[in-house]
Amino acid sequence: MIDLHSHTDESDGTCSPAQLIEEAVRAGVTTLGITDHDTFKGYDQARAHAPAAGVELICGIELSTKLHGHSVHLLGYFLDDTGLDDFRTWVLDLQAARRDRNIRLIARLQELGFDITLEEAEARGRGMTGRPHFAQILVEKGYVSNLRQAFDDYLDESAKGYVYRREPQFAEGVDRIRKSGGIASLAHPIRVKGDVPALMPELCESGLNAIEAYHSDHTPQDTQLYLGLAQHYGLRVTGGSDFHGAVKPGVTLGRGCAGNLHIPEDLVAKLRQ
């Protein structure tokens, strides 16, 4: 079984890299892509555990980029994980921008009357603290009833607690991935604001060369739409559960939501061609 979209506790998942490998073995996933947000730390640590477990690791990353003023996530896959020094240095700059945003986000939430500190958030997310960690604290302190409300009311782009984070433009993210020998895949296109089919010429012009057709959020009709776009524009196809562990209990590694994820066994072989 293949799953090319998963997260560890080095970004916003709850499993350590070693635990994620154990989860892959339990789920029957033999090829696993670790795609933490703006970091390779989870992948780097998992490399020590994967061989003995019989799990083939795919080096990946999920970047937050901007497109027409909205956040669009971009997956980068590096089937050869050597020669990434320049890309890794660039990723460190993204991490610095993330912490700057977190400092301003805490100030904004405190302005709104919430008793929250940056130290509390960073105890959960460490170097890759993100909005999901702030959302967890809002829930636990009773300010909101669930994670969805935390985002809808305070943390999403249109919410009153949102603060800007310096993110690369979509085209720059694609360019950085491609120049480092990677595959640049549009992550969970169902979440992209706007008409994805109408955006495809622009995205492909920027160098996009893959699309995540298989994802836990996608209906069979969504998957067929994105497979059709891949065929029309000559894109490679990627897919994964977007597994985060306990923060997304309805998503199972390799199987998605209620078994809705069915990734073809030859998907990685086609990526390698």
PDB file of C-alpha atoms in Angstrom:
ATOM      1  CA  MET A   1       0.000   0.000   0.000  1.00  0.00           C
ATOM      2  CA  ILE A   2       1.194   3.536  -0.846  1.00  0.00           C
ATOM      3  CA  ASP A   3       0.663   6.755   1.095  1.00  0.00           C
ATOM      4  CA  LEU A   4       2.613   9.822  -0.016  1.00  0.00           C
ATOM      5  CA  HIS A   5       1.087  12.443   2.312  1.00  0.00           C
ATOM      6  CA  SER A   6       1.693  12.166   6.058  1.00  0.00           C
ATOM      7  CA  HIS A   7       2.833  14.349   8.930  1.00  0.00           C
ATOM      8  CA  THR A   8       4.861  13.795  12.092  1.00  0.00           C
ATOM      9  CA  ASP A   9       5.075  15.807  15.294  1.00  0.00           C
ATOM     10  CA  GLU A  10       7.915  17.742  13.693  1.00  0.00           C
ATOM     11  CA  SER A  11       5.135  19.779  12.059  1.00  0.00           C
ATOM     12  CA  ASP A  12       1.446  19.440  12.974  1.00  0.00           C
ATOM     13  CA  GLY A  13       1.031  15.676  13.385  1.00  0.00           C
ATOM     14  CA  THR A  14       0.969  13.834  16.693  1.00  0.00           C
ATOM     15  CA  CYS A  15       3.141  10.792  15.895  1.00  0.00           C
ATOM     16  CA  SER A  16       6.888  10.936  16.297  1.00  0.00           C
ATOM     17  CA  PRO A  17       8.795   9.836  13.185  1.00  0.00           C
ATOM     18  CA  ALA A  18       9.426   6.429  14.778  1.00  0.00           C
ATOM     19  CA  GLN A  19       5.747   6.082  15.712  1.00  0.00           C
ATOM     20  CA  LEU A  20       4.704   7.003  12.178  1.00  0.00           C
ATOM     21  CA  ILE A  21       6.817   4.148  10.822  1.00  0.00           C
ATOM     22  CA  GLU A  22       5.159   1.802  13.329  1.00  0.00           C
ATOM     23  CA  GLU A  23       1.763   3.076  12.212  1.00  0.00           C
ATOM     24  CA  ALA A  24       2.703   2.427   8.585  1.00  0.00           C
ATOM     25  CA  VAL A  25       3.585  -1.181   9.422  1.00  0.00           C
ATOM     26  CA  ARG A  26       0.278  -1.658  11.253  1.00  0.00           C
ATOM     27  CA  ALA A  27      -1.665  -0.148   8.368  1.00  0.00           C
ATOM     28  CA  GLY A  28       0.144  -2.212   5.726  1.00  0.00           C
ATOM     29  CA  VAL A  29       1.745   0.840   4.098  1.00  0.00           C
ATOM     30  CA  THR A  30       4.976  -0.226   2.422  1.00  0.00           C
ATOM     31  CA  THR A  31       5.801   3.060   0.649  1.00  0.00           C
ATOM     32  CA  LEU A  32       5.459   6.176   2.779  1.00  0.00           C
ATOM     33  CA  GLY A  33       5.971   9.821   1.925  1.00  0.00           C
ATOM     34  CA  ILE A  34       6.610  12.121   4.889  1.00  0.00           C
ATOM     35  CA  THR A  35       5.540  15.633   3.961  1.00  0.00           C
ATOM     36  CA  ASP A  36       5.858  17.790   7.040  1.00  0.00           C
ATOM     37  CA  HIS A  37       5.157  21.493   6.699  1.00  0.00           C
ATOM     38  CA  ASP A  38       8.277  23.486   5.786  1.00  0.00           C
ATOM     39  CA  THR A  39      10.695  20.981   7.322  1.00  0.00           C
ATOM     40  CA  PHE A  40      12.536  17.726   6.604  1.00  0.00           C
ATOM     41  CA  LYS A  41      13.133  16.921  10.285  1.00  0.00           C
ATOM     42  CA  GLY A  42      10.495  14.190  10.438  1.00  0.00           C
ATOM     43  CA  TYR A  43      11.777  12.513   7.288  1.00  0.00           C
ATOM     44  CA  ASP A  44      15.407  12.761   8.436  1.00  0.00           C
ATOM     45  CA  GLN A  45      14.614  11.039  11.744  1.00  0.00           C
ATOM     46  CA  ALA A  46      12.391   8.382  10.165  1.00  0.00           C
ATOM     47  CA  ARG A  47      15.220   7.230   7.887  1.00  0.00           C
ATOM     48  CA  ALA A  48      16.813   5.463  10.856  1.00  0.00           C
ATOM     49  CA  HIS A  49      13.688   3.375  11.483  1.00  0.00           C
ATOM     50  CA  ALA A  50      12.258   2.616   8.049  1.00  0.00           C
ATOM     51  CA  PRO A  51      14.657  -0.021   6.637  1.00  0.00           C
ATOM     52  CA  ALA A  52      14.263  -2.481   9.515  1.00  0.00           C
ATOM     53  CA  ALA A  53      10.497  -2.045   9.319  1.00  0.00           C
ATOM     54  CA  GLY A  54      10.444  -2.781   5.587  1.00  0.00           C
ATOM     55  CA  VAL A  55       9.040   0.649   4.734  1.00  0.00           C
ATOM     56  CA  GLU A  56      10.286   2.528   1.691  1.00  0.00           C
ATOM     57  CA  LEU A  57      10.497   6.225   2.541  1.00  0.00           C
ATOM     58  CA  ILE A  58       9.870   8.996   0.017  1.00  0.00           C
ATOM     59  CA  CYS A  59      11.394  12.362   0.865  1.00  0.00           C
ATOM     60  CA  GLY A  60       8.734  15.047   0.787  1.00  0.00           C
ATOM     61  CA  ILE A  61       7.699  18.431   2.094  1.00  0.00           C
ATOM     62  CA  GLU A  62       4.527  20.515   2.137  1.00  0.00           C
ATOM     63  CA  LEU A  63       5.022  24.211   1.463  1.00  0.00           C
ATOM     64  CA  SER A  64       2.565  27.000   2.196  1.00  0.00           C
ATOM     65  CA  THR A  65       2.550  29.357  -0.781  1.00  0.00           C
ATOM     66  CA  LYS A  66       0.464  32.305  -1.961  1.00  0.00           C
ATOM     67  CA  LEU A  67      -1.615  32.414  -5.128  1.00  0.00           C
ATOM     68  CA  HIS A  68      -3.788  35.451  -5.860  1.00  0.00           C
ATOM     69  CA  GLY A  69      -3.635  36.379  -2.197  1.00  0.00           C
ATOM     70  CA  HIS A  70      -4.767  32.995  -0.898  1.00  0.00           C
ATOM     71  CA  SER A  71      -2.777  30.203   0.720  1.00  0.00           C
ATOM     72  CA  VAL A  72      -2.185  27.211  -1.566  1.00  0.00           C
ATOM     73  CA  HIS A  73      -0.268  24.169  -0.377  1.00  0.00           C
ATOM     74  CA  LEU A  74       2.376  22.651  -2.589  1.00  0.00           C
ATOM     75  CA  LEU A  75       3.896  19.204  -2.155  1.00  0.00           C
ATOM     76  CA  GLY A  76       7.507  18.619  -3.107  1.00  0.00           C
ATOM     77  CA  TYR A  77       8.809  15.083  -3.648  1.00  0.00           C
ATOM     78  CA  PHE A  78      12.495  14.247  -3.992  1.00  0.00           C
ATOM     79  CA  LEU A  79      12.969  10.676  -5.164  1.00  0.00           C
ATOM     80  CA  ASP A  80      16.704  11.346  -4.827  1.00  0.00           C
ATOM     81  CA  ASP A  81      17.191  13.160  -1.526  1.00  0.00           C
ATOM     82  CA  THR A  82      20.808  14.130  -2.181  1.00  0.00           C
ATOM     83  CA  GLY A  83      21.855  17.535  -3.446  1.00  0.00           C
ATOM     84  CA  LEU A  84      19.222  19.433  -1.446  1.00  0.00           C
ATOM     85  CA  ASP A  85      21.567  21.750   0.465  1.00  0.00           C
ATOM     86  CA  ASP A  86      20.357  24.954  -1.199  1.00  0.00           C
ATOM     87  CA  PHE A  87      16.713  23.945  -0.853  1.00  0.00           C
ATOM     88  CA  ARG A  88      17.168  23.075   2.814  1.00  0.00           C
ATOM     89  CA  THR A  89      18.764  26.483   3.447  1.00  0.00           C
ATOM     90  CA  TRP A  90      15.791  28.170   1.800  1.00  0.00           C
ATOM     91  CA  VAL A  91      13.424  26.134   3.990  1.00  0.00           C
ATOM     92  CA  LEU A  92      15.192  27.488   7.094  1.00  0.00           C
ATOM     93  CA  ASP A  93      14.216  30.986   5.953  1.00  0.00           C
ATOM     94  CA  LEU A  94      10.589  29.846   5.747  1.00  0.00           C
ATOM     95  CA  GLN A  95      10.814  28.552   9.306  1.00  0.00           C
ATOM     96  CA  ALA A  96      12.069  31.944  10.511  1.00  0.00           C
ATOM     97  CA  ALA A  97       9.085  33.617   8.838  1.00  0.00           C
ATOM     98  CA  ARG A  98       6.779  31.155  10.577  1.00  0.00           C
ATOM     99  CA  ARG A  99       8.110  32.050  14.033  1.00  0.00           C
ATOM    100  CA  ASP A 100       7.782  35.754  13.289  1.00  0.00           C
ATOM    101  CA  ARG A 101       4.133  35.143  12.393  1.00  0.00           C
ATOM    102  CA  ASN A 102       3.615  33.178  15.610  1.00  0.00           C
ATOM    103  CA  ILE A 103       4.887  36.063  17.720  1.00  0.00           C
ATOM    104  CA  ARG A 104       2.424  38.420  16.043  1.00  0.00           C
ATOM    105  CA  LEU A 105      -0.390  35.854  16.215  1.00  0.00           C
ATOM    106  CA  ILE A 106       0.017  35.485  19.980  1.00  0.00           C
ATOM    107  CA  ALA A 107      -0.124  39.256  20.356  1.00  0.00           C
ATOM    108  CA  ARG A 108      -3.318  39.381  18.304  1.00  0.00           C
ATOM    109  CA  LEU A 109      -5.006  36.565  20.255  1.00  0.00           C
ATOM    110  CA  GLN A 110      -4.081  38.260  23.510  1.00  0.00           C
ATOM    111  CA  GLU A 111      -5.631  41.477  22.174  1.00  0.00           C
ATOM    112  CA  LEU A 112      -8.833  39.491  21.646  1.00  0.00           C
ATOM    113  CA  GLY A 113      -8.797  38.510  25.309  1.00  0.00           C
ATOM    114  CA  PHE A 114      -7.326  35.010  25.193  1.00  0.00           C
ATOM    115  CA  ASP A 115      -4.921  33.884  27.906  1.00  0.00           C
ATOM    116  CA  ILE A 116      -2.427  32.152  25.618  1.00  0.00           C
ATOM    117  CA  THR A 117       1.364  32.357  25.459  1.00  0.00           C
ATOM    118  CA  LEU A 118       3.856  31.549  22.727  1.00  0.00           C
ATOM    119  CA  GLU A 119       5.603  29.163  25.116  1.00  0.00           C
ATOM    120  CA  GLU A 120       2.430  27.063  25.378  1.00  0.00           C
ATOM    121  CA  ALA A 121       2.168  26.760  21.614  1.00  0.00           C
ATOM    122  CA  GLU A 122       5.856  26.029  21.092  1.00  0.00           C
ATOM    123  CA  ALA A 123       5.742  23.292  23.725  1.00  0.00           C
ATOM    124  CA  ARG A 124       3.488  21.471  21.259  1.00  0.00           C
ATOM    125  CA  GLY A 125       4.941  22.430  17.907  1.00  0.00           C
ATOM    126  CA  ARG A 126       8.550  23.155  18.830  1.00  0.00           C
ATOM    127  CA  GLY A 127      10.382  24.634  15.843  1.00  0.00           C
ATOM    128  CA  MET A 128       7.427  24.118  13.514  1.00  0.00           C
ATOM    129  CA  THR A 129       4.652  25.607  15.625  1.00  0.00           C
ATOM    130  CA  GLY A 130       1.654  26.416  13.442  1.00  0.00           C
ATOM    131  CA  ARG A 131      -1.982  27.464  13.651  1.00  0.00           C
ATOM    132  CA  PRO A 132      -3.203  23.932  14.517  1.00  0.00           C
ATOM    133  CA  HIS A 133      -1.240  24.130  17.769  1.00  0.00           C
ATOM    134  CA  PHE A 134      -2.892  27.442  18.654  1.00  0.00           C
ATOM    135  CA  ALA A 135      -6.254  25.898  17.766  1.00  0.00           C
ATOM    136  CA  GLN A 136      -5.646  22.996  20.167  1.00  0.00           C
ATOM    137  CA  ILE A 137      -5.000  25.428  23.019  1.00  0.00           C
ATOM    138  CA  LEU A 138      -8.152  27.408  22.223  1.00  0.00           C
ATOM    139  CA  VAL A 139     -10.161  24.189  22.450  1.00  0.00           C
ATOM    140  CA  GLU A 140      -8.521  22.941  25.634  1.00  0.00           C
ATOM    141  CA  LYS A 141      -9.032  26.268  27.402  1.00  0.00           C
ATOM    142  CA  GLY A 142     -12.693  26.303  26.458  1.00  0.00           C
ATOM    143  CA  TYR A 143     -12.597  29.357  24.211  1.00  0.00           C
ATOM    144  CA  VAL A 144     -14.037  27.328  21.311  1.00  0.00           C
ATOM    145  CA  SER A 145     -15.792  23.979  21.130  1.00  0.00           C
ATOM    146  CA  ASN A 146     -13.652  22.336  18.452  1.00  0.00           C
ATOM    147  CA  LEU A 147     -10.727  22.822  16.082  1.00  0.00           C
ATOM    148  CA  ARG A 148     -12.992  23.800  13.187  1.00  0.00           C
ATOM    149  CA  GLN A 149     -14.509  26.639  15.194  1.00  0.00           C
ATOM    150  CA  ALA A 150     -11.030  27.809  16.214  1.00  0.00           C
ATOM    151  CA  PHE A 151     -10.106  28.234  12.572  1.00  0.00           C
ATOM    152  CA  ASP A 152     -13.453  29.596  11.403  1.00  0.00           C
ATOM    153  CA  ASP A 153     -13.668  32.225  14.134  1.00  0.00           C
ATOM    154  CA  TYR A 154     -10.045  33.159  14.759  1.00  0.00           C
ATOM    155  CA  LEU A 155      -7.322  31.518  12.663  1.00  0.00           C
ATOM    156  CA  ASP A 156      -8.411  31.214   9.009  1.00  0.00           C
ATOM    157  CA  GLU A 157      -7.424  33.889   6.509  1.00  0.00           C
ATOM    158  CA  SER A 158     -10.767  35.679   6.810  1.00  0.00           C
ATOM    159  CA  ALA A 159     -11.035  35.322  10.621  1.00  0.00           C
ATOM    160  CA  LYS A 160     -10.518  38.140  13.114  1.00  0.00           C
ATOM    161  CA  GLY A 161      -7.424  36.610  14.712  1.00  0.00           C
ATOM    162  CA  TYR A 162      -5.539  35.976  11.471  1.00  0.00           C
ATOM    163  CA  VAL A 163      -2.161  37.618  10.955  1.00  0.00           C
ATOM    164  CA  TYR A 164      -0.133  37.623   7.764  1.00  0.00           C
ATOM    165  CA  ARG A 165       2.793  35.259   7.320  1.00  0.00           C
ATOM    166  CA  ARG A 166       5.419  35.864   4.688  1.00  0.00           C
ATOM    167  CA  GLU A 167       5.021  32.963   2.292  1.00  0.00           C
ATOM    168  CA  PRO A 168       6.622  32.346  -1.095  1.00  0.00           C
ATOM    169  CA  GLN A 169       4.511  32.843  -4.163  1.00  0.00           C
ATOM    170  CA  PHE A 170       3.267  29.620  -5.724  1.00  0.00           C
ATOM    171  CA  ALA A 171       5.535  29.999  -8.756  1.00  0.00           C
ATOM    172  CA  GLU A 172       8.601  30.449  -6.548  1.00  0.00           C
ATOM    173  CA  GLY A 173       7.772  27.310  -4.567  1.00  0.00           C
ATOM    174  CA  VAL A 174       7.411  25.304  -7.772  1.00  0.00           C
ATOM    175  CA  ASP A 175      10.653  26.733  -9.132  1.00  0.00           C
ATOM    176  CA  ARG A 176      12.588  25.902  -5.963  1.00  0.00           C
ATOM    177  CA  ILE A 177      11.324  22.319  -5.957  1.00  0.00           C
ATOM    178  CA  ARG A 178      11.946  21.735  -9.655  1.00  0.00           C
ATOM    179  CA  LYS A 179      15.444  23.244  -9.615  1.00  0.00           C
ATOM    180  CA  SER A 180      16.309  20.887  -6.751  1.00  0.00           C
ATOM    181  CA  GLY A 181      15.288  17.878  -8.827  1.00  0.00           C
ATOM    182  CA  GLY A 182      11.889  17.458  -7.233  1.00  0.00           C
ATOM    183  CA  ILE A 183       8.312  16.853  -8.316  1.00  0.00           C
ATOM    184  CA  ALA A 184       5.987  19.785  -7.551  1.00  0.00           C
ATOM    185  CA  SER A 185       2.439  18.586  -6.857  1.00  0.00           C
ATOM    186  CA  LEU A 186      -0.656  20.670  -6.121  1.00  0.00           C
ATOM    187  CA  ALA A 187      -1.782  19.492  -2.673  1.00  0.00           C
ATOM    188  CA  HIS A 188      -5.441  18.578  -1.992  1.00  0.00           C
ATOM    189  CA  PRO A 189      -6.786  20.667  -4.891  1.00  0.00           C
ATOM    190  CA  ILE A 190     -10.306  20.460  -3.445  1.00  0.00           C
ATOM    191  CA  ARG A 191      -9.162  23.009  -0.844  1.00  0.00           C
ATOM    192  CA  VAL A 192      -7.858  25.540  -3.359  1.00  0.00           C
ATOM    193  CA  LYS A 193      -9.949  28.696  -3.400  1.00  0.00           C
ATOM    194  CA  GLY A 194     -11.113  29.312  -6.931  1.00  0.00           C
ATOM    195  CA  ASP A 195     -11.871  27.247 -10.001  1.00  0.00           C
ATOM    196  CA  VAL A 196      -9.045  24.701 -10.211  1.00  0.00           C
ATOM    197  CA  PRO A 197      -9.668  23.739 -13.870  1.00  0.00           C
ATOM    198  CA  ALA A 198      -9.602  27.426 -14.794  1.00  0.00           C
ATOM    199  CA  LEU A 199      -6.375  27.937 -12.835  1.00  0.00           C
ATOM    200  CA  MET A 200      -4.536  25.003 -14.412  1.00  0.00           C
ATOM    201  CA  PRO A 201      -3.001  26.860 -17.383  1.00  0.00           C
ATOM    202  CA  GLU A 202      -1.452  29.395 -14.993  1.00  0.00           C
ATOM    203  CA  LEU A 203      -0.250  26.711 -12.578  1.00  0.00           C
ATOM    204  CA  CYS A 204       1.312  24.654 -15.341  1.00  0.00           C
ATOM    205  CA  GLU A 205       2.937  27.760 -16.802  1.00  0.00           C
ATOM    206  CA  SER A 206       4.680  28.185 -13.454  1.00  0.00           C
ATOM    207  CA  GLY A 207       6.190  24.695 -13.835  1.00  0.00           C
ATOM    208  CA  LEU A 208       3.758  22.572 -11.824  1.00  0.00           C
ATOM    209  CA  ASN A 209       4.285  18.982 -12.926  1.00  0.00           C
ATOM    210  CA  ALA A 210       1.970  16.930 -10.671  1.00  0.00           C
ATOM    211  CA  ILE A 211      -1.393  17.017  -8.920  1.00  0.00           C
ATOM    212  CA  GLU A 212      -2.599  15.181  -5.822  1.00  0.00           C
ATOM    213  CA  ALA A 213      -5.593  13.410  -7.316  1.00  0.00           C
ATOM    214  CA  TYR A 214      -5.968  10.916  -4.450  1.00  0.00           C
ATOM    215  CA  HIS A 215      -6.695  12.482  -1.044  1.00  0.00           C
ATOM    216  CA  SER A 216      -8.893  11.814   1.971  1.00  0.00           C
ATOM    217  CA  ASP A 217     -10.967  14.940   1.241  1.00  0.00           C
ATOM    218  CA  HIS A 218     -11.763  13.889  -2.325  1.00  0.00           C
ATOM    219  CA  THR A 219     -14.946  12.187  -3.468  1.00  0.00           C
ATOM    220  CA  PRO A 220     -14.666   9.679  -6.330  1.00  0.00           C
ATOM    221  CA  GLN A 221     -15.938  12.446  -8.616  1.00  0.00           C
ATOM    222  CA  ASP A 222     -13.220  14.818  -7.384  1.00  0.00           C
ATOM    223  CA  THR A 223     -10.563  12.188  -8.015  1.00  0.00           C
ATOM    224  CA  GLN A 224     -11.801  11.623 -11.553  1.00  0.00           C
ATOM    225  CA  LEU A 225     -11.773  15.373 -12.218  1.00  0.00           C
ATOM    226  CA  TYR A 226      -8.160  15.713 -11.078  1.00  0.00           C
ATOM    227  CA  LEU A 227      -7.066  12.594 -12.948  1.00  0.00           C
ATOM    228  CA  GLY A 228      -8.620  14.121 -16.051  1.00  0.00           C
ATOM    229  CA  LEU A 229      -6.730  17.375 -15.490  1.00  0.00           C
ATOM    230  CA  ALA A 230      -3.504  15.407 -15.034  1.00  0.00           C
ATOM    231  CA  GLN A 231      -4.043  13.627 -18.335  1.00  0.00           C
ATOM    232  CA  HIS A 232      -5.010  16.815 -20.166  1.00  0.00           C
ATOM    233  CA  TYR A 233      -1.986  18.806 -18.974  1.00  0.00           C
ATOM    234  CA  GLY A 234       0.540  15.969 -18.912  1.00  0.00           C
ATOM    235  CA  LEU A 235       0.981  16.031 -15.139  1.00  0.00           C
ATOM    236  CA  ARG A 236       2.160  13.259 -12.868  1.00  0.00           C
ATOM    237  CA  VAL A 237      -0.248  12.033 -10.201  1.00  0.00           C
ATOM    238  CA  THR A 238       0.388  11.843  -6.462  1.00  0.00           C
ATOM    239  CA  GLY A 239      -1.825  10.766  -3.589  1.00  0.00           C
ATOM    240  CA  GLY A 240      -1.989  10.304   0.137  1.00  0.00           C
ATOM    241  CA  SER A 241      -4.153  10.323   3.225  1.00  0.00           C
ATOM    242  CA  ASP A 242      -2.814  13.549   4.777  1.00  0.00           C
ATOM    243  CA  PHE A 243      -2.466  11.586   7.997  1.00  0.00           C
ATOM    244  CA  HIS A 244      -1.918  13.712  11.134  1.00  0.00           C
ATOM    245  CA  GLY A 245      -2.571  11.196  13.904  1.00  0.00           C
ATOM    246  CA  ALA A 246      -4.826  12.116  16.829  1.00  0.00           C
ATOM    247  CA  VAL A 247      -5.676  15.616  15.579  1.00  0.00           C
ATOM    248  CA  LYS A 248      -7.443  14.051  12.586  1.00  0.00           C
ATOM    249  CA  PRO A 249      -8.823  10.823  14.083  1.00  0.00           C
ATOM    250  CA  GLY A 250     -11.053  10.158  11.077  1.00  0.00           C
ATOM    251  CA  VAL A 251      -8.085   9.865   8.710  1.00  0.00           C
ATOM    252  CA  THR A 252      -6.324   6.488   8.579  1.00  0.00           C
ATOM    253  CA  LEU A 253      -2.857   6.065   7.109  1.00  0.00           C
ATOM    254  CA  GLY A 254      -3.102   4.469   3.682  1.00  0.00           C
ATOM    255  CA  ARG A 255      -6.902   4.317   3.696  1.00  0.00           C
ATOM    256  CA  GLY A 256      -8.102   7.887   4.202  1.00  0.00           C
ATOM    257  CA  CYS A 257     -11.590   8.573   5.590  1.00  0.00           C
ATOM    258  CA  ALA A 258     -13.698   5.443   6.022  1.00  0.00           C
ATOM    259  CA  GLY A 259     -11.540   3.644   3.457  1.00  0.00           C
ATOM    260  CA  ASN A 260     -12.104   6.171   0.677  1.00  0.00           C
ATOM    261  CA  LEU A 261      -8.460   6.278  -0.420  1.00  0.00           C
ATOM    262  CA  HIS A 262      -7.439   3.876  -3.189  1.00  0.00           C
ATOM    263  CA  ILE A 263      -3.976   4.671  -4.532  1.00  0.00           C
ATOM    264  CA  PRO A 264      -2.849   2.551  -7.492  1.00  0.00           C
ATOM    265  CA  GLU A 265       0.031   0.227  -6.753  1.00  0.00           C
ATOM    266  CA  ASP A 266       2.034   1.553  -9.709  1.00  0.00           C
ATOM    267  CA  LEU A 267       1.802   5.227  -8.716  1.00  0.00           C
ATOM    268  CA  VAL A 268       5.361   5.545  -7.394  1.00  0.00           C
ATOM    269  CA  ALA A 269       6.764   3.565 -10.304  1.00  0.00           C
ATOM    270  CA  LYS A 270       5.152   6.086 -12.658  1.00  0.00           C
ATOM    271  CA  LEU A 271       6.644   8.952 -10.665  1.00  0.00           C
ATOM    272  CA  ARG A 272      10.076   7.399 -11.096  1.00  0.00           C
ATOM    273  CA  GLN A 273       9.772   7.111 -14.862  1.00  0.00           C
TER     274      GLN A 273
END
